[in-house]
């Protein structure tokens, strides 16, 4: 693994270690801001909580966007038996979290560990298996509590945030396994791009801004972007699944998702770069997907828009990618910026 990829994977491990469900992203945003500032940039955190950072260049402004918010949950209610009833943040799938370790963050600044289980998890006890639907799930705190009053005495209350253990692993064979590769893997790639520009003293032929958003998983992360933006690419996860051409070793270019087609000319430009550079890629259609840049379009910005990302398998689950796909996405962005 070369130095650039080592840096990107190190940033991934650092970012996934910071819990950041939508609405609870201040620590992740500050980490990104500080990392960029240490490189010599002048990033800002917006009122909304996004991180904006101009890499350099003039004219024809381009925004590259990735999001650092993740799926998660929130305490909906404290039960009489001392367990927590959760409510979903984003497109969280409870069936993939059954048995997962988690953390509960209180507004007083405390953190408690716990486990996610359905209401009848023991196979030696239950008469029938419960579906892993939200109403059947609960959080068991790793504290000696058995009543609502005892939980409240800990400072836990409705509206507290619940984050799942990411369990980030990078194998010797190059596989990257973790929750929240969507989209902390691509956020790490953008940090790699910032480092490349600074260390190599790259003169960018156009103005380039990195945008790290914090509300993508709930649908409005990209609704505010720099006013001069002309082109914008969401760098998110590439879908891998049945009837799609992409796999974990490729960069995916999205032609259309649930919000409709992306800019035809931009998709063509990206594909031509992949062909010219011999990058493994696929142009695919994602039937159940939405991106930050679609939110930007709906907000009324007059821009061209695109979506790319390294192939990620098992989205909104315990996800898996490969360093080959990271390399392909990273190289595609480098070549696109130097056009």
mmCIF file of C-alpha atoms in Angstrom:
data_model
loop_
_atom_site.group_PDB
_atom_site.id
_atom_site.type_symbol
_atom_site.label_atom_id
_atom_site.label_comp_id
_atom_site.label_asym_id
_atom_site.label_seq_id
_atom_site.Cartn_x
_atom_site.Cartn_y
_atom_site.Cartn_z
ATOM 1 C CA UNK A 1 0.000 0.000 0.000
ATOM 2 C CA UNK A 2 1.518 3.348 -0.998
ATOM 3 C CA UNK A 3 1.859 6.388 1.252
ATOM 4 C CA UNK A 4 -1.306 8.108 -0.039
ATOM 5 C CA UNK A 5 -3.442 5.038 0.591
ATOM 6 C CA UNK A 6 -1.868 4.555 4.017
ATOM 7 C CA UNK A 7 -2.870 8.123 4.854
ATOM 8 C CA UNK A 8 -6.430 7.589 3.633
ATOM 9 C CA UNK A 9 -6.883 4.399 5.674
ATOM 10 C CA UNK A 10 -5.428 6.087 8.752
ATOM 11 C CA UNK A 11 -7.960 8.893 8.345
ATOM 12 C CA UNK A 12 -10.735 6.347 7.924
ATOM 13 C CA UNK A 13 -9.821 4.675 11.219
ATOM 14 C CA UNK A 14 -9.719 8.063 12.935
ATOM 15 C CA UNK A 15 -13.083 9.166 11.509
ATOM 16 C CA UNK A 16 -14.943 5.922 12.200
ATOM 17 C CA UNK A 17 -13.706 6.093 15.805
ATOM 18 C CA UNK A 18 -15.651 9.363 16.227
ATOM 19 C CA UNK A 19 -19.381 8.656 16.719
ATOM 20 C CA UNK A 20 -21.364 11.008 14.461
ATOM 21 C CA UNK A 21 -24.997 10.121 13.774
ATOM 22 C CA UNK A 22 -26.804 12.935 11.945
ATOM 23 C CA UNK A 23 -27.384 15.729 14.436
ATOM 24 C CA UNK A 24 -24.395 14.739 16.584
ATOM 25 C CA UNK A 25 -21.514 15.611 14.302
ATOM 26 C CA UNK A 26 -19.620 18.445 16.006
ATOM 27 C CA UNK A 27 -16.655 16.258 17.019
ATOM 28 C CA UNK A 28 -16.278 14.750 13.545
ATOM 29 C CA UNK A 29 -16.546 18.162 11.873
ATOM 30 C CA UNK A 30 -13.966 19.643 14.235
ATOM 31 C CA UNK A 31 -11.619 16.734 13.537
ATOM 32 C CA UNK A 32 -11.867 17.408 9.791
ATOM 33 C CA UNK A 33 -11.430 21.157 10.285
ATOM 34 C CA UNK A 34 -8.365 20.679 12.481
ATOM 35 C CA UNK A 35 -6.819 18.134 10.093
ATOM 36 C CA UNK A 36 -7.171 20.531 7.152
ATOM 37 C CA UNK A 37 -5.904 23.476 9.198
ATOM 38 C CA UNK A 38 -2.796 21.505 10.170
ATOM 39 C CA UNK A 39 -2.096 21.049 6.455
ATOM 40 C CA UNK A 40 -2.030 24.835 6.051
ATOM 41 C CA UNK A 41 -5.565 25.450 4.741
ATOM 42 C CA UNK A 42 -8.173 27.821 6.185
ATOM 43 C CA UNK A 43 -11.286 25.647 6.608
ATOM 44 C CA UNK A 44 -14.455 26.966 8.204
ATOM 45 C CA UNK A 45 -17.381 25.334 9.953
ATOM 46 C CA UNK A 46 -20.672 26.794 8.737
ATOM 47 C CA UNK A 47 -23.718 27.603 10.851
ATOM 48 C CA UNK A 48 -25.211 24.329 9.685
ATOM 49 C CA UNK A 49 -22.113 22.440 10.813
ATOM 50 C CA UNK A 50 -20.612 21.608 7.420
ATOM 51 C CA UNK A 51 -16.870 22.015 6.868
ATOM 52 C CA UNK A 52 -15.831 24.097 3.839
ATOM 53 C CA UNK A 53 -12.237 24.288 2.650
ATOM 54 C CA UNK A 54 -10.879 26.002 -0.475
ATOM 55 C CA UNK A 55 -7.900 24.042 -1.838
ATOM 56 C CA UNK A 56 -6.903 26.756 -4.317
ATOM 57 C CA UNK A 57 -7.384 27.678 -7.949
ATOM 58 C CA UNK A 58 -9.490 30.301 -9.691
ATOM 59 C CA UNK A 59 -12.530 30.373 -12.001
ATOM 60 C CA UNK A 60 -15.075 27.649 -12.817
ATOM 61 C CA UNK A 61 -15.597 26.686 -9.154
ATOM 62 C CA UNK A 62 -15.924 22.977 -8.412
ATOM 63 C CA UNK A 63 -17.138 21.473 -5.132
ATOM 64 C CA UNK A 64 -16.210 17.952 -4.040
ATOM 65 C CA UNK A 65 -18.564 16.828 -1.269
ATOM 66 C CA UNK A 66 -18.521 13.924 1.164
ATOM 67 C CA UNK A 67 -20.488 13.486 4.369
ATOM 68 C CA UNK A 68 -19.261 12.680 7.855
ATOM 69 C CA UNK A 69 -22.667 12.071 9.426
ATOM 70 C CA UNK A 70 -23.788 8.469 9.777
ATOM 71 C CA UNK A 71 -26.785 6.346 10.521
ATOM 72 C CA UNK A 72 -27.685 5.924 14.158
ATOM 73 C CA UNK A 73 -30.513 6.186 16.639
ATOM 74 C CA UNK A 74 -31.948 8.307 19.427
ATOM 75 C CA UNK A 75 -33.594 7.491 22.733
ATOM 76 C CA UNK A 76 -37.333 7.662 22.115
ATOM 77 C CA UNK A 77 -38.395 6.585 25.598
ATOM 78 C CA UNK A 78 -37.127 4.969 28.790
ATOM 79 C CA UNK A 79 -39.084 1.829 29.630
ATOM 80 C CA UNK A 80 -40.298 0.908 33.084
ATOM 81 C CA UNK A 81 -37.828 -2.010 33.107
ATOM 82 C CA UNK A 82 -34.839 0.327 32.587
ATOM 83 C CA UNK A 83 -34.321 -0.446 28.921
ATOM 84 C CA UNK A 84 -34.336 2.181 26.187
ATOM 85 C CA UNK A 85 -36.750 2.340 23.291
ATOM 86 C CA UNK A 86 -34.902 3.708 20.231
ATOM 87 C CA UNK A 87 -35.958 5.638 17.160
ATOM 88 C CA UNK A 88 -34.025 5.512 13.895
ATOM 89 C CA UNK A 89 -31.802 8.272 12.495
ATOM 90 C CA UNK A 90 -31.481 7.915 8.724
ATOM 91 C CA UNK A 91 -32.028 4.652 6.873
ATOM 92 C CA UNK A 92 -30.766 2.514 9.748
ATOM 93 C CA UNK A 93 -31.622 -1.201 9.502
ATOM 94 C CA UNK A 94 -32.323 -2.766 12.880
ATOM 95 C CA UNK A 95 -31.835 -6.302 11.582
ATOM 96 C CA UNK A 96 -28.161 -5.486 10.948
ATOM 97 C CA UNK A 97 -27.718 -4.017 14.437
ATOM 98 C CA UNK A 98 -29.292 -6.812 16.484
ATOM 99 C CA UNK A 99 -26.559 -7.862 18.921
ATOM 100 C CA UNK A 100 -24.350 -4.842 18.186
ATOM 101 C CA UNK A 101 -22.524 -2.923 20.891
ATOM 102 C CA UNK A 102 -23.465 0.725 21.093
ATOM 103 C CA UNK A 103 -22.863 3.984 22.972
ATOM 104 C CA UNK A 104 -25.454 6.342 24.443
ATOM 105 C CA UNK A 105 -24.465 10.012 24.736
ATOM 106 C CA UNK A 106 -26.319 12.228 27.220
ATOM 107 C CA UNK A 107 -26.767 15.985 27.003
ATOM 108 C CA UNK A 108 -24.764 16.340 30.207
ATOM 109 C CA UNK A 109 -21.713 14.953 28.419
ATOM 110 C CA UNK A 110 -21.757 11.404 29.792
ATOM 111 C CA UNK A 111 -21.374 8.287 27.661
ATOM 112 C CA UNK A 112 -22.715 4.848 28.546
ATOM 113 C CA UNK A 113 -22.071 1.638 26.655
ATOM 114 C CA UNK A 114 -24.808 -0.829 25.879
ATOM 115 C CA UNK A 115 -26.042 -3.497 23.499
ATOM 116 C CA UNK A 116 -28.828 -3.528 20.910
ATOM 117 C CA UNK A 117 -31.165 -6.543 21.174
ATOM 118 C CA UNK A 118 -34.729 -7.368 20.335
ATOM 119 C CA UNK A 119 -37.194 -7.836 23.177
ATOM 120 C CA UNK A 120 -36.906 -11.622 23.152
ATOM 121 C CA UNK A 121 -33.364 -12.465 22.044
ATOM 122 C CA UNK A 122 -32.782 -15.756 23.873
ATOM 123 C CA UNK A 123 -33.401 -18.787 21.658
ATOM 124 C CA UNK A 124 -33.729 -20.951 24.789
ATOM 125 C CA UNK A 125 -36.617 -18.870 26.083
ATOM 126 C CA UNK A 126 -38.657 -17.401 23.264
ATOM 127 C CA UNK A 127 -41.630 -19.218 21.802
ATOM 128 C CA UNK A 128 -41.260 -17.494 18.444
ATOM 129 C CA UNK A 129 -38.637 -15.284 16.863
ATOM 130 C CA UNK A 130 -39.403 -11.580 16.803
ATOM 131 C CA UNK A 131 -38.817 -9.510 13.687
ATOM 132 C CA UNK A 132 -36.061 -6.932 14.034
ATOM 133 C CA UNK A 133 -38.426 -4.012 13.576
ATOM 134 C CA UNK A 134 -37.994 -0.784 15.501
ATOM 135 C CA UNK A 135 -40.877 -1.472 17.880
ATOM 136 C CA UNK A 136 -39.256 -4.789 18.869
ATOM 137 C CA UNK A 137 -35.769 -3.364 19.544
ATOM 138 C CA UNK A 138 -34.332 -2.022 22.776
ATOM 139 C CA UNK A 139 -31.032 -0.816 24.192
ATOM 140 C CA UNK A 140 -29.706 -2.528 27.320
ATOM 141 C CA UNK A 141 -27.297 -0.236 29.153
ATOM 142 C CA UNK A 142 -24.193 -1.799 30.685
ATOM 143 C CA UNK A 143 -25.252 -0.394 34.045
ATOM 144 C CA UNK A 144 -27.019 -1.922 37.043
ATOM 145 C CA UNK A 145 -30.431 -0.477 36.263
ATOM 146 C CA UNK A 146 -33.842 -2.128 36.181
ATOM 147 C CA UNK A 147 -36.255 0.805 36.331
ATOM 148 C CA UNK A 148 -36.943 4.073 34.586
ATOM 149 C CA UNK A 149 -36.014 6.004 37.707
ATOM 150 C CA UNK A 150 -32.576 4.346 37.904
ATOM 151 C CA UNK A 151 -31.879 5.167 34.257
ATOM 152 C CA UNK A 152 -32.983 8.770 34.703
ATOM 153 C CA UNK A 153 -30.637 9.015 37.698
ATOM 154 C CA UNK A 154 -27.774 8.299 35.275
ATOM 155 C CA UNK A 155 -28.747 11.406 33.309
ATOM 156 C CA UNK A 156 -30.198 9.487 30.356
ATOM 157 C CA UNK A 157 -33.264 11.063 28.796
ATOM 158 C CA UNK A 158 -35.362 11.202 25.651
ATOM 159 C CA UNK A 159 -33.422 12.694 22.740
ATOM 160 C CA UNK A 160 -30.028 11.289 23.748
ATOM 161 C CA UNK A 161 -27.961 9.958 20.841
ATOM 162 C CA UNK A 162 -27.186 6.294 20.187
ATOM 163 C CA UNK A 163 -24.184 5.319 18.051
ATOM 164 C CA UNK A 164 -23.227 1.823 16.901
ATOM 165 C CA UNK A 165 -19.749 0.327 17.273
ATOM 166 C CA UNK A 166 -18.111 0.687 13.813
ATOM 167 C CA UNK A 167 -15.751 -2.316 14.224
ATOM 168 C CA UNK A 168 -13.265 -1.022 11.632
ATOM 169 C CA UNK A 169 -10.889 -3.678 10.253
ATOM 170 C CA UNK A 170 -8.362 -3.498 7.395
ATOM 171 C CA UNK A 171 -7.117 -6.899 6.283
ATOM 172 C CA UNK A 172 -3.708 -7.825 4.886
ATOM 173 C CA UNK A 173 -5.457 -8.618 1.599
ATOM 174 C CA UNK A 174 -6.701 -5.049 1.283
ATOM 175 C CA UNK A 175 -10.326 -5.409 2.371
ATOM 176 C CA UNK A 176 -11.766 -2.599 4.444
ATOM 177 C CA UNK A 177 -14.624 -3.617 6.746
ATOM 178 C CA UNK A 178 -16.565 -1.230 8.937
ATOM 179 C CA UNK A 179 -19.850 0.409 9.618
ATOM 180 C CA UNK A 180 -20.104 3.862 8.088
ATOM 181 C CA UNK A 181 -17.806 3.424 5.101
ATOM 182 C CA UNK A 182 -20.803 5.359 3.807
ATOM 183 C CA UNK A 183 -19.373 7.940 3.795
ATOM 184 C CA UNK A 184 -16.325 8.171 5.998
ATOM 185 C CA UNK A 185 -14.300 6.269 3.423
ATOM 186 C CA UNK A 186 -14.865 8.959 0.791
ATOM 187 C CA UNK A 187 -14.404 11.727 3.377
ATOM 188 C CA UNK A 188 -10.974 10.186 4.009
ATOM 189 C CA UNK A 189 -10.281 10.165 0.268
ATOM 190 C CA UNK A 190 -11.007 13.907 0.152
ATOM 191 C CA UNK A 191 -8.595 14.477 3.031
ATOM 192 C CA UNK A 192 -6.079 12.547 0.933
ATOM 193 C CA UNK A 193 -6.762 14.882 -1.998
ATOM 194 C CA UNK A 194 -6.171 17.916 0.236
ATOM 195 C CA UNK A 195 -2.866 16.453 1.419
ATOM 196 C CA UNK A 196 -1.795 15.669 -2.164
ATOM 197 C CA UNK A 197 -2.506 19.233 -3.337
ATOM 198 C CA UNK A 198 -0.588 20.747 -0.438
ATOM 199 C CA UNK A 199 2.405 18.397 -0.328
ATOM 200 C CA UNK A 200 2.905 18.289 -4.095
ATOM 201 C CA UNK A 201 2.340 22.056 -4.392
ATOM 202 C CA UNK A 202 -0.293 21.433 -7.060
ATOM 203 C CA UNK A 203 -1.479 24.438 -9.048
ATOM 204 C CA UNK A 204 -5.143 23.740 -9.618
ATOM 205 C CA UNK A 205 -6.547 24.890 -12.988
ATOM 206 C CA UNK A 206 -9.878 25.842 -11.378
ATOM 207 C CA UNK A 207 -11.162 26.804 -7.948
ATOM 208 C CA UNK A 208 -11.754 23.653 -5.873
ATOM 209 C CA UNK A 209 -13.618 23.548 -2.562
ATOM 210 C CA UNK A 210 -14.015 20.515 -0.330
ATOM 211 C CA UNK A 211 -17.354 20.286 1.453
ATOM 212 C CA UNK A 212 -17.860 17.851 4.326
ATOM 213 C CA UNK A 213 -21.574 17.736 5.100
ATOM 214 C CA UNK A 214 -23.321 16.642 8.289
ATOM 215 C CA UNK A 215 -26.966 15.935 7.390
ATOM 216 C CA UNK A 216 -26.728 13.698 4.311
ATOM 217 C CA UNK A 217 -28.267 10.639 5.965
ATOM 218 C CA UNK A 218 -31.449 12.573 6.702
ATOM 219 C CA UNK A 219 -31.675 14.213 3.299
ATOM 220 C CA UNK A 220 -30.445 17.805 3.361
ATOM 221 C CA UNK A 221 -26.670 17.789 3.782
ATOM 222 C CA UNK A 222 -25.930 19.563 0.499
ATOM 223 C CA UNK A 223 -28.712 22.150 0.588
ATOM 224 C CA UNK A 224 -26.166 24.945 1.234
ATOM 225 C CA UNK A 225 -22.985 25.193 -0.878
ATOM 226 C CA UNK A 226 -20.687 28.092 -1.870
ATOM 227 C CA UNK A 227 -22.748 30.521 -3.944
ATOM 228 C CA UNK A 228 -20.268 30.573 -6.841
ATOM 229 C CA UNK A 229 -20.394 26.786 -7.394
ATOM 230 C CA UNK A 230 -20.631 25.754 -11.060
ATOM 231 C CA UNK A 231 -19.916 22.012 -10.835
ATOM 232 C CA UNK A 232 -20.318 19.647 -7.895
ATOM 233 C CA UNK A 233 -19.469 16.000 -7.395
ATOM 234 C CA UNK A 234 -20.706 14.012 -4.443
ATOM 235 C CA UNK A 235 -17.978 11.579 -3.464
ATOM 236 C CA UNK A 236 -19.997 8.940 -1.677
ATOM 237 C CA UNK A 237 -20.180 5.153 -1.687
ATOM 238 C CA UNK A 238 -20.462 3.250 -4.953
ATOM 239 C CA UNK A 239 -23.176 0.619 -4.863
ATOM 240 C CA UNK A 240 -22.347 -3.078 -5.228
ATOM 241 C CA UNK A 241 -25.158 -5.558 -5.731
ATOM 242 C CA UNK A 242 -27.282 -7.595 -8.062
ATOM 243 C CA UNK A 243 -27.601 -6.206 -11.601
ATOM 244 C CA UNK A 244 -24.832 -3.615 -11.009
ATOM 245 C CA UNK A 245 -21.468 -3.599 -12.762
ATOM 246 C CA UNK A 246 -19.393 -2.253 -9.878
ATOM 247 C CA UNK A 247 -17.521 -4.376 -7.360
ATOM 248 C CA UNK A 248 -15.334 -3.529 -4.377
ATOM 249 C CA UNK A 249 -12.236 -3.172 -6.571
ATOM 250 C CA UNK A 250 -13.723 -0.410 -8.763
ATOM 251 C CA UNK A 251 -14.757 3.199 -8.723
ATOM 252 C CA UNK A 252 -18.448 3.604 -9.446
ATOM 253 C CA UNK A 253 -19.933 6.429 -11.516
ATOM 254 C CA UNK A 254 -23.656 6.904 -10.978
ATOM 255 C CA UNK A 255 -25.727 7.725 -14.063
ATOM 256 C CA UNK A 256 -29.086 7.811 -12.226
ATOM 257 C CA UNK A 257 -30.489 7.168 -8.783
ATOM 258 C CA UNK A 258 -33.838 7.657 -7.049
ATOM 259 C CA UNK A 259 -33.645 11.393 -7.752
ATOM 260 C CA UNK A 260 -33.159 11.018 -11.479
ATOM 261 C CA UNK A 261 -30.228 11.261 -13.903
ATOM 262 C CA UNK A 262 -26.958 13.006 -13.160
ATOM 263 C CA UNK A 263 -25.425 15.453 -15.622
ATOM 264 C CA UNK A 264 -24.805 13.497 -18.809
ATOM 265 C CA UNK A 265 -21.718 15.420 -19.903
ATOM 266 C CA UNK A 266 -20.069 15.209 -16.481
ATOM 267 C CA UNK A 267 -20.664 11.445 -16.280
ATOM 268 C CA UNK A 268 -19.145 11.105 -19.757
ATOM 269 C CA UNK A 269 -16.084 13.156 -18.748
ATOM 270 C CA UNK A 270 -15.506 10.985 -15.684
ATOM 271 C CA UNK A 271 -15.884 7.762 -17.669
ATOM 272 C CA UNK A 272 -13.463 8.943 -20.357
ATOM 273 C CA UNK A 273 -10.819 9.658 -17.721
ATOM 274 C CA UNK A 274 -11.246 6.141 -16.333
ATOM 275 C CA UNK A 275 -10.804 4.687 -19.828
ATOM 276 C CA UNK A 276 -7.767 6.816 -20.602
ATOM 277 C CA UNK A 277 -6.076 5.967 -17.287
ATOM 278 C CA UNK A 278 -7.038 2.294 -17.285
ATOM 279 C CA UNK A 279 -8.965 2.652 -14.013
ATOM 280 C CA UNK A 280 -11.383 -0.134 -13.051
ATOM 281 C CA UNK A 281 -14.823 1.473 -13.143
ATOM 282 C CA UNK A 282 -18.488 0.933 -13.826
ATOM 283 C CA UNK A 283 -21.325 3.264 -14.735
ATOM 284 C CA UNK A 284 -24.337 2.141 -12.732
ATOM 285 C CA UNK A 285 -27.872 3.042 -11.723
ATOM 286 C CA UNK A 286 -28.702 3.064 -8.006
ATOM 287 C CA UNK A 287 -32.449 2.479 -7.576
ATOM 288 C CA UNK A 288 -32.681 3.367 -3.855
ATOM 289 C CA UNK A 289 -30.126 6.122 -3.310
ATOM 290 C CA UNK A 290 -29.955 9.855 -2.798
ATOM 291 C CA UNK A 291 -26.917 12.121 -2.553
ATOM 292 C CA UNK A 292 -25.858 15.496 -1.201
ATOM 293 C CA UNK A 293 -25.648 17.023 -4.660
ATOM 294 C CA UNK A 294 -29.273 16.130 -5.392
ATOM 295 C CA UNK A 295 -30.196 18.203 -2.359
ATOM 296 C CA UNK A 296 -28.125 21.011 -3.849
ATOM 297 C CA UNK A 297 -30.074 20.770 -7.106
ATOM 298 C CA UNK A 298 -33.407 20.803 -5.279
ATOM 299 C CA UNK A 299 -32.276 23.885 -3.381
ATOM 300 C CA UNK A 300 -32.156 25.682 -6.730
ATOM 301 C CA UNK A 301 -28.443 25.931 -7.550
ATOM 302 C CA UNK A 302 -27.643 26.227 -11.262
ATOM 303 C CA UNK A 303 -24.865 23.639 -11.419
ATOM 304 C CA UNK A 304 -23.748 20.481 -13.165
ATOM 305 C CA UNK A 305 -23.800 17.498 -10.823
ATOM 306 C CA UNK A 306 -22.179 14.089 -10.545
ATOM 307 C CA UNK A 307 -21.730 11.204 -8.126
ATOM 308 C CA UNK A 308 -18.816 8.792 -7.774
ATOM 309 C CA UNK A 309 -17.380 6.564 -5.082
ATOM 310 C CA UNK A 310 -15.372 3.450 -4.321
ATOM 311 C CA UNK A 311 -17.424 0.274 -4.518
ATOM 312 C CA UNK A 312 -18.944 -0.570 -1.126
ATOM 313 C CA UNK A 313 -20.777 -3.820 -0.485
ATOM 314 C CA UNK A 314 -23.664 -4.217 1.985
ATOM 315 C CA UNK A 315 -24.607 -0.551 2.362
ATOM 316 C CA UNK A 316 -26.284 0.476 5.628
ATOM 317 C CA UNK A 317 -24.965 -2.780 7.099
ATOM 318 C CA UNK A 318 -21.510 -3.878 8.225
ATOM 319 C CA UNK A 319 -19.962 -2.629 4.983
ATOM 320 C CA UNK A 320 -16.977 -3.817 2.970
ATOM 321 C CA UNK A 321 -14.719 -2.130 0.403
ATOM 322 C CA UNK A 322 -11.241 -2.800 -0.986
ATOM 323 C CA UNK A 323 -8.145 -0.657 -1.256
ATOM 324 C CA UNK A 324 -8.242 -1.131 -5.062
ATOM 325 C CA UNK A 325 -11.540 0.760 -5.220
ATOM 326 C CA UNK A 326 -10.129 3.480 -2.992
ATOM 327 C CA UNK A 327 -7.127 3.836 -5.307
ATOM 328 C CA UNK A 328 -9.381 4.036 -8.375
ATOM 329 C CA UNK A 329 -11.618 6.726 -6.838
ATOM 330 C CA UNK A 330 -8.629 8.708 -5.569
ATOM 331 C CA UNK A 331 -6.864 8.612 -8.947
ATOM 332 C CA UNK A 332 -10.042 9.577 -10.812
ATOM 333 C CA UNK A 333 -10.394 12.671 -8.621
ATOM 334 C CA UNK A 334 -6.740 13.622 -9.104
ATOM 335 C CA UNK A 335 -7.029 13.368 -12.888
ATOM 336 C CA UNK A 336 -10.352 15.214 -12.965
ATOM 337 C CA UNK A 337 -8.937 18.107 -10.931
ATOM 338 C CA UNK A 338 -6.001 18.515 -13.328
ATOM 339 C CA UNK A 339 -8.071 18.645 -16.522
#
